[in-house]
Amino acid sequence: MAFIALDFLSYFIFKSDGKSSMNSIIEQAKSQFESLMEPSTEQDNETRLKSYDEWLASFSKEQEKDLQIYIAMMLASKASCLAAMNRIDDALTAYDALISRFIEAEDINLQIFAGKALFDKAVTLRKAKRNEEVHPVYDELITRFRDSQEAELQICVAKALFNKAGNLDAVEKDEEALSSYNELISLFSGSETPELRNNVAKALFYKAVTLKKLERTEEEIACYDQLISLFSDIDDNEVQNGIAKALFNKAAALYHLNQTDEAIAVYDALIQRFIDTEDDATAKIVANSFFEKTGLLSEQGRVEEEIDGYNRFLARFSDSQDPSIHIMIATALINKAISLAQAGQDAEALASYDDLLSRFGDSEDPNLQLYVARALFSKGSHLGDHGNPEAALPVYDDFLTRFSKTENGGLQIGVATTYLKKAIYLISLGRLDEAEASYNHLINDMDAEKNVTLRQYIAMAQQGKSELEKQRA
């Protein structure tokens, strides 16, 4: 009996020591893990990778349940580090080690790591341009987790479906792309999870873009309508930007179907909804909507409404510091001046040109200088052609002072035209010597060798000069 008692006591002590030893290993693993995961700007990827490998060599074979999540995180970190170092095959091996170890785990957190590893593996393959290997990985992720109720796995599935559809779109596999978009929309359109909502919204938008490419315009419009219906009330900048894009594209699609009035109504709805947005990307959609709308009004000869559209645009965006908006402001002022002139509002047309010159006359942006040139030329021509050549001449002189030495081929044509028109106005005022000087500038100063189009303008100047000499005789 004494021996039995002693054996039992030895067994109890051994079991107790085993638990104590395992607890020590777990605490050691956790402590080292936390130390390795502390942010550091001093360590490079090689140093990090060595540390990860040393940790895994010490602890990856452990089967203790509490350690598995740390092993999964360390394998994920190793794979990400290898991918950042462009060691693609090694990164894929690390992802595969994580996936094979935890894909069947009962612990949902370990499944999440496996799902994320599948997604990251596909992204790594895509970046390495190993495109033929990407879709099988996405398909494995989608098949395994498409029915999961776990939000993080649902997000992985949604992103996989979206990326797969985008890849198919890129290689003109449009019907397969639509199928992938449709699966994403069907699975998650009722979700309340913000990231899933965003993926559904993006899927609807790009599904519509694919339908547009296939010229299935009615289906395209229906897709935009579904997006707008589902997400109009979602308070999220990215989603609301998607709504603005959907409305903008819907208007363009309606115009494509010759439903111009309906297109204008959609532009109006977009403008009204987002006119006060503080989101820069959405504000640009509003700006473009004003332009598209005024273009359609111009086509229909609705000049007063067109002018009102430009005025509303200018009221909203005049204070913008965005260079691309500056180009749109300049365009609006030019177009507004032309429409005002067509409506017989000459003073207002000239004021619009002056507004442009006041805003951008001193700009160093070469694109804006083209608008300055156009405003000066158009203002001078408007004055001269409406019986006031005396007032036109200083405007033309300003134009020539600024642009007579330009290397821009199109603008050189404007310079040549200005010399010709200036000469004509001077002749009408009886200032023949000055007219001859204007012709001579065109003939002698402009390089028709580099810009052959100038030859016909030089020929016109020579003819005008010849007629001027006859007139003198």
XYZ file of C-alpha atoms in Angstrom:
473
model
C 0.000 0.000 0.000
C 2.903 2.333 0.742
C 4.249 1.924 -2.798
C 0.815 2.696 -4.309
C 0.498 5.853 -2.250
C 3.964 6.941 -3.337
C 3.218 6.329 -7.041
C -0.016 8.306 -6.827
C 1.785 11.202 -5.161
C 4.507 11.160 -7.847
C 1.854 11.242 -10.602
C 0.097 14.177 -8.974
C 3.356 16.101 -8.682
C 4.253 15.345 -12.338
C 0.850 16.559 -13.586
C 1.107 19.680 -11.509
C 4.614 20.433 -12.815
C 3.369 19.898 -16.426
C 0.633 22.501 -16.017
C 3.042 24.891 -14.442
C 5.496 24.381 -17.294
C 2.814 24.943 -19.960
C 1.608 28.100 -18.245
C 5.162 29.331 -18.262
C 5.501 28.638 -22.004
C 2.240 30.472 -22.720
C 3.253 33.493 -20.689
C 6.668 33.528 -22.332
C 5.111 33.305 -25.812
C 2.642 36.086 -25.074
C 5.300 38.320 -23.593
C 7.636 37.887 -26.557
C 4.755 38.338 -28.975
C 3.677 41.615 -27.413
C 7.259 42.849 -27.461
C 7.622 42.006 -31.156
C 4.349 43.703 -32.061
C 5.251 47.019 -30.446
C 5.550 49.713 -33.156
C 9.157 50.522 -34.004
C 10.628 52.755 -36.683
C 14.123 51.446 -36.040
C 13.598 47.859 -37.195
C 13.738 47.027 -40.890
C 11.832 44.144 -42.469
C 14.801 41.776 -42.327
C 15.122 42.291 -38.572
C 11.395 41.864 -38.042
C 11.338 38.719 -40.147
C 14.204 37.182 -38.150
C 12.318 37.918 -34.935
C 9.112 36.381 -36.302
C 10.964 33.231 -37.370
C 12.638 32.883 -33.985
C 9.286 33.176 -32.225
C 7.662 30.636 -34.548
C 10.582 28.225 -34.126
C 10.025 28.359 -30.375
C 6.256 28.181 -30.220
C 4.568 27.176 -33.495
C 4.481 23.459 -32.635
C 2.600 24.064 -29.408
C -0.990 22.793 -29.434
C -2.211 24.682 -26.403
C -5.506 26.363 -27.299
C -4.585 29.720 -25.793
C -1.502 29.947 -28.001
C -3.180 29.313 -31.361
C -4.405 32.867 -31.910
C -0.863 34.174 -31.327
C 0.537 31.645 -33.786
C -2.035 32.755 -36.357
C -1.174 36.424 -35.835
C 2.540 35.732 -36.092
C 2.129 33.751 -39.343
C 0.035 36.609 -40.752
C 2.673 39.149 -39.740
C 5.413 37.033 -41.292
C 3.501 36.678 -44.564
C 2.789 40.415 -44.710
C 6.450 41.209 -44.031
C 7.619 38.843 -46.765
C 5.132 40.341 -49.236
C 6.421 43.831 -48.398
C 9.945 42.569 -49.155
C 8.680 41.236 -52.497
C 9.557 37.676 -51.472
C 6.333 36.479 -53.039
C 6.838 32.712 -52.931
C 7.915 32.827 -49.279
C 4.924 35.026 -48.440
C 2.572 32.569 -50.143
C 4.139 29.715 -48.176
C 3.486 31.606 -44.939
C -0.122 32.301 -45.937
C -0.581 28.629 -46.843
C 0.832 27.540 -43.472
C -1.717 29.741 -41.704
C -4.589 28.643 -43.932
C -3.921 24.908 -43.727
C -3.498 25.037 -39.959
C -6.595 27.051 -39.087
C -9.110 26.811 -41.941
C -10.947 23.947 -40.169
C -10.535 25.347 -36.652
C -13.531 25.347 -34.344
C -12.525 28.722 -32.944
C -14.191 31.393 -35.122
C -11.324 33.809 -34.487
C -8.897 31.359 -36.049
C -11.243 30.934 -39.018
C -11.232 34.701 -39.426
C -7.455 34.688 -39.649
C -7.629 31.919 -42.256
C -10.217 33.870 -44.271
C -8.150 37.033 -44.153
C -5.076 35.042 -45.151
C -6.903 33.715 -48.224
C -7.842 37.255 -49.203
C -4.325 38.603 -48.637
C -2.861 35.665 -50.564
C -5.051 36.561 -53.557
C -4.040 40.226 -53.336
C -0.367 39.223 -53.161
C -0.748 37.056 -56.265
C -2.494 39.914 -58.065
C 0.283 42.358 -57.230
C 2.792 39.793 -58.507
C 0.771 39.642 -61.762
C 0.149 35.923 -61.315
C -3.429 36.544 -62.413
C -4.259 32.965 -63.365
C -3.708 31.940 -59.713
C -5.822 34.695 -58.178
C -9.379 33.549 -58.874
C -9.007 30.021 -57.449
C -7.983 31.621 -54.142
C -10.925 34.025 -54.194
C -13.216 31.116 -55.110
C -11.950 29.046 -52.175
C -12.625 31.961 -49.831
C -16.084 32.609 -51.280
C -17.136 28.945 -51.305
C -15.972 28.269 -47.767
C -17.327 31.387 -46.065
C -20.169 32.739 -48.255
C -22.787 31.542 -45.730
C -20.907 32.672 -42.627
C -22.749 34.927 -40.214
C -19.482 36.366 -38.892
C -19.141 39.998 -40.046
C -15.374 39.892 -40.595
C -15.641 36.804 -42.790
C -18.574 38.338 -44.671
C -16.389 41.363 -45.384
C -13.658 39.067 -46.744
C -16.200 37.374 -49.006
C -17.622 40.697 -50.214
C -14.171 42.090 -50.991
C -13.221 38.869 -52.761
C -16.349 39.012 -54.933
C -15.763 42.687 -55.707
C -12.098 42.193 -56.608
C -12.900 39.117 -58.665
C -15.533 41.057 -60.615
C -13.082 43.907 -61.200
C -10.440 41.504 -62.483
C -12.962 39.915 -64.845
C -14.041 43.356 -66.063
C -10.417 44.194 -66.817
C -10.076 41.222 -69.169
C -13.428 41.845 -70.893
C -15.208 38.915 -69.238
C -18.246 41.085 -68.706
C -20.906 38.445 -68.082
C -18.748 36.694 -65.490
C -18.067 40.043 -63.860
C -21.805 40.760 -63.698
C -22.356 37.357 -62.087
C -19.820 38.169 -59.374
C -21.328 41.618 -58.745
C -24.790 40.031 -58.574
C -23.661 37.435 -56.034
C -22.212 40.159 -53.801
C -25.381 42.244 -54.068
C -27.618 39.232 -53.376
C -25.634 38.124 -50.333
C -25.201 41.459 -48.581
C -27.687 44.069 -49.847
C -29.625 43.810 -46.591
C -26.613 44.138 -44.318
C -26.326 46.863 -41.707
C -22.535 46.494 -41.470
C -21.004 49.720 -42.886
C -18.145 48.037 -44.765
C -20.530 45.527 -46.337
C -22.896 48.351 -47.332
C -19.988 50.136 -48.994
C -19.072 47.019 -50.948
C -22.673 46.552 -52.096
C -22.847 50.188 -53.173
C -19.587 49.842 -55.128
C -20.799 46.603 -56.688
C -24.031 48.240 -57.871
C -22.096 51.189 -59.293
C -19.553 49.109 -61.185
C -22.210 46.662 -62.314
C -23.917 49.667 -63.914
C -20.623 50.720 -65.518
C -20.257 47.216 -66.981
C -23.829 47.340 -68.293
C -23.043 50.696 -69.906
C -20.071 49.103 -71.668
C -22.458 46.436 -72.983
C -24.888 49.198 -74.094
C -27.635 47.767 -71.885
C -28.721 51.261 -70.918
C -32.105 50.497 -69.347
C -30.503 47.915 -67.060
C -27.736 50.394 -66.278
C -30.306 52.978 -65.161
C -32.163 50.363 -63.085
C -28.893 49.563 -61.328
C -28.311 53.217 -60.450
C -31.889 53.423 -59.182
C -31.342 50.390 -56.942
C -28.178 51.964 -55.519
C -29.964 55.258 -54.869
C -32.968 53.507 -53.293
C -30.873 51.338 -50.968
C -28.357 53.905 -49.758
C -29.831 57.407 -50.046
C -30.239 57.737 -46.297
C -26.854 56.309 -45.276
C -24.756 58.938 -43.467
C -21.383 57.985 -44.929
C -19.251 60.186 -47.192
C -18.080 57.328 -49.400
C -21.626 56.027 -49.900
C -23.005 59.516 -50.548
C -20.269 60.114 -53.111
C -21.445 56.905 -54.770
C -25.018 58.263 -54.816
C -23.777 61.442 -56.502
C -21.884 59.412 -59.114
C -24.942 57.245 -59.702
C -27.169 60.282 -60.285
C -24.574 61.829 -62.604
C -24.214 58.662 -64.671
C -27.972 58.091 -64.676
C -28.465 61.528 -66.234
C -25.891 60.727 -68.909
C -27.611 57.409 -69.616
C -30.994 59.137 -69.980
C -29.457 61.589 -72.432
C -28.073 58.603 -74.364
C -31.688 57.396 -74.659
C -32.671 60.867 -76.006
C -34.557 61.614 -72.789
C -33.060 65.073 -72.419
C -35.682 66.597 -70.134
C -35.407 63.609 -67.783
C -31.617 63.955 -67.812
C -31.857 67.635 -66.875
C -34.240 66.723 -64.029
C -31.713 64.222 -62.632
C -28.909 66.790 -62.828
C -31.198 69.181 -60.952
C -31.862 66.552 -58.282
C -28.143 65.932 -57.880
C -27.344 69.639 -57.619
C -30.120 70.296 -55.127
C -29.114 67.350 -52.966
C -25.359 68.006 -52.844
C -25.015 71.752 -53.506
C -23.732 72.387 -49.977
C -21.546 69.309 -49.613
C -18.205 69.758 -47.893
C -16.755 66.649 -49.527
C -14.364 67.755 -52.283
C -14.923 64.720 -54.520
C -18.706 65.108 -54.382
C -18.423 68.868 -54.935
C -16.628 68.189 -58.230
C -19.523 65.989 -59.317
C -21.873 68.880 -58.526
C -19.675 71.230 -60.571
C -19.687 68.853 -63.533
C -23.455 68.460 -63.210
C -23.898 72.203 -63.643
C -21.835 72.021 -66.825
C -23.627 69.017 -68.273
C -26.996 70.550 -67.473
C -26.139 73.917 -69.032
C -24.836 72.091 -72.108
C -28.190 70.342 -72.524
C -30.058 73.624 -71.991
C -27.875 75.192 -74.688
C -28.746 72.369 -77.087
C -32.413 73.066 -76.500
C -31.963 76.803 -77.022
C -33.012 77.592 -73.456
C -30.520 80.457 -73.201
C -31.905 82.223 -70.139
C -31.921 78.979 -68.133
C -28.411 78.235 -69.387
C -27.182 81.631 -68.163
C -28.907 81.062 -64.827
C -27.087 77.727 -64.574
C -23.715 79.420 -65.055
C -24.620 82.052 -62.465
C -25.564 79.388 -59.919
C -22.352 77.510 -60.623
C -20.293 80.670 -60.138
C -22.116 81.546 -56.931
C -21.304 78.110 -55.513
C -17.702 77.694 -56.668
C -16.194 81.175 -57.111
C -14.226 80.918 -53.880
C -12.744 77.507 -54.652
C -8.967 77.132 -54.480
C -9.005 73.933 -56.546
C -7.096 74.420 -59.847
C -9.465 72.099 -61.712
C -12.432 74.174 -60.508
C -10.620 77.320 -61.701
C -10.624 75.877 -65.213
C -14.348 75.245 -64.906
C -14.942 78.811 -63.655
C -13.044 80.176 -66.650
C -15.051 77.956 -68.991
C -18.314 79.061 -67.368
C -17.438 82.743 -67.782
C -16.553 82.257 -71.465
C -19.711 80.251 -72.157
C -21.838 82.687 -70.187
C -20.436 85.610 -72.224
C -21.231 83.814 -75.492
C -24.789 83.041 -74.376
C -25.327 86.606 -73.154
C -24.142 87.915 -76.520
C -26.559 85.553 -78.266
C -29.342 86.934 -76.064
C -28.403 90.468 -77.098
C -27.089 91.357 -73.651
C -23.849 92.897 -74.901
C -22.859 94.803 -71.763
C -23.340 91.705 -69.623
C -21.312 89.618 -72.099
C -18.403 92.065 -71.893
C -18.699 92.066 -68.090
C -18.335 88.273 -68.098
C -15.122 88.521 -70.129
C -13.887 91.193 -67.730
C -14.718 88.968 -64.759
C -12.526 86.234 -66.220
C -9.665 88.663 -66.888
C -9.919 90.064 -63.380
C -9.783 86.604 -61.813
C -7.132 84.933 -63.942
C -5.312 87.605 -65.930
C -2.199 87.258 -63.781
C -2.361 83.487 -63.358
C 0.764 81.495 -64.098
C -1.257 78.417 -65.012
C -0.730 77.900 -68.783
C -4.180 76.339 -69.112
C -5.834 79.374 -67.559
C -3.782 81.647 -69.802
C -5.490 80.025 -72.783
C -8.818 81.198 -71.351
C -7.370 84.664 -70.765
C -6.320 84.719 -74.408
C -9.757 83.660 -75.544
C -11.452 86.252 -73.349
C -9.265 89.072 -74.689
C -9.713 88.000 -78.298
C -13.472 87.516 -77.915
C -13.929 90.796 -76.064
C -11.954 92.698 -78.711
C -13.852 91.035 -81.547
C -17.197 91.684 -79.891
C -16.399 95.370 -79.503
C -15.037 95.743 -83.031
C -17.765 93.720 -84.714
C -20.440 95.727 -82.905
C -19.304 99.070 -84.243
C -16.693 100.063 -81.703
C -13.282 99.349 -83.299
C -11.660 102.138 -81.286
C -12.436 100.280 -78.064
C -11.384 96.943 -79.592
C -7.813 98.053 -80.416
C -6.422 98.326 -76.850
C -7.938 94.943 -76.036
C -6.204 93.430 -79.073
C -2.990 95.161 -78.074
C -3.212 93.618 -74.616
C -3.701 90.221 -76.263
C -0.682 90.704 -78.537
C 1.524 91.979 -75.723
C 0.804 88.857 -73.747
C 0.784 86.199 -76.463
C 2.587 87.320 -79.651
C 5.669 85.230 -78.727
C 3.737 82.099 -77.797
C 4.978 78.648 -78.840
C 1.477 77.189 -78.614
C 0.405 76.306 -82.151
C -3.291 76.943 -81.633
C -2.652 80.214 -79.878
C -0.336 81.295 -82.710
C -3.373 81.073 -84.998
C -5.189 83.385 -82.583
C -2.290 85.821 -82.734
C -2.332 85.770 -86.542
C -6.090 86.322 -86.592
C -5.720 89.231 -84.162
C -3.124 90.932 -86.398
C -5.513 90.583 -89.363
C -8.573 91.874 -87.506
C -6.604 94.693 -85.918
C -5.475 95.799 -89.383
C -9.059 95.746 -90.647
C -10.283 97.866 -87.714
C -7.420 100.321 -88.199
C -8.282 100.687 -91.902
C -11.906 101.399 -90.928
C -10.588 104.212 -88.737
C -8.340 105.524 -91.517
C -5.150 104.641 -89.654
C -3.470 103.052 -92.651
C 0.147 103.173 -91.462
C -0.751 101.335 -88.318
C -2.752 98.813 -90.350
C 0.283 98.184 -92.543
C 2.414 97.710 -89.431
C -0.056 95.087 -88.173
C 0.147 93.198 -91.472
C 3.949 93.418 -91.350
C 4.085 91.913 -87.850
C 2.179 88.912 -89.118
C 4.275 88.582 -92.286
C 7.681 89.131 -90.703
C 7.415 87.943 -87.105
C 5.509 84.677 -87.303
C 7.295 81.417 -88.125
C 5.415 79.559 -90.825
C 8.180 76.951 -91.024
C 7.249 75.507 -87.645
C 3.520 76.091 -88.018
C 2.528 75.621 -91.649
C -1.081 76.622 -90.925
C 0.220 80.178 -90.527
C 1.049 80.320 -94.238
C -2.549 81.012 -95.240
C -2.758 83.807 -92.646
C 0.482 85.324 -93.940
C -0.945 85.094 -97.467
C -4.060 86.970 -96.294
C -1.857 89.621 -94.681
C 0.141 90.022 -97.903
C -3.082 90.360 -99.868
C -4.448 92.884 -97.357
C -1.231 94.872 -97.535
C -1.365 94.848 -101.359
C -4.938 96.139 -101.309
C -3.915 98.761 -98.795
C -1.189 99.987 -101.190
C -3.756 100.186 -104.007
C -6.050 102.146 -101.721
C -3.260 104.615 -101.018
C -2.501 104.987 -104.706
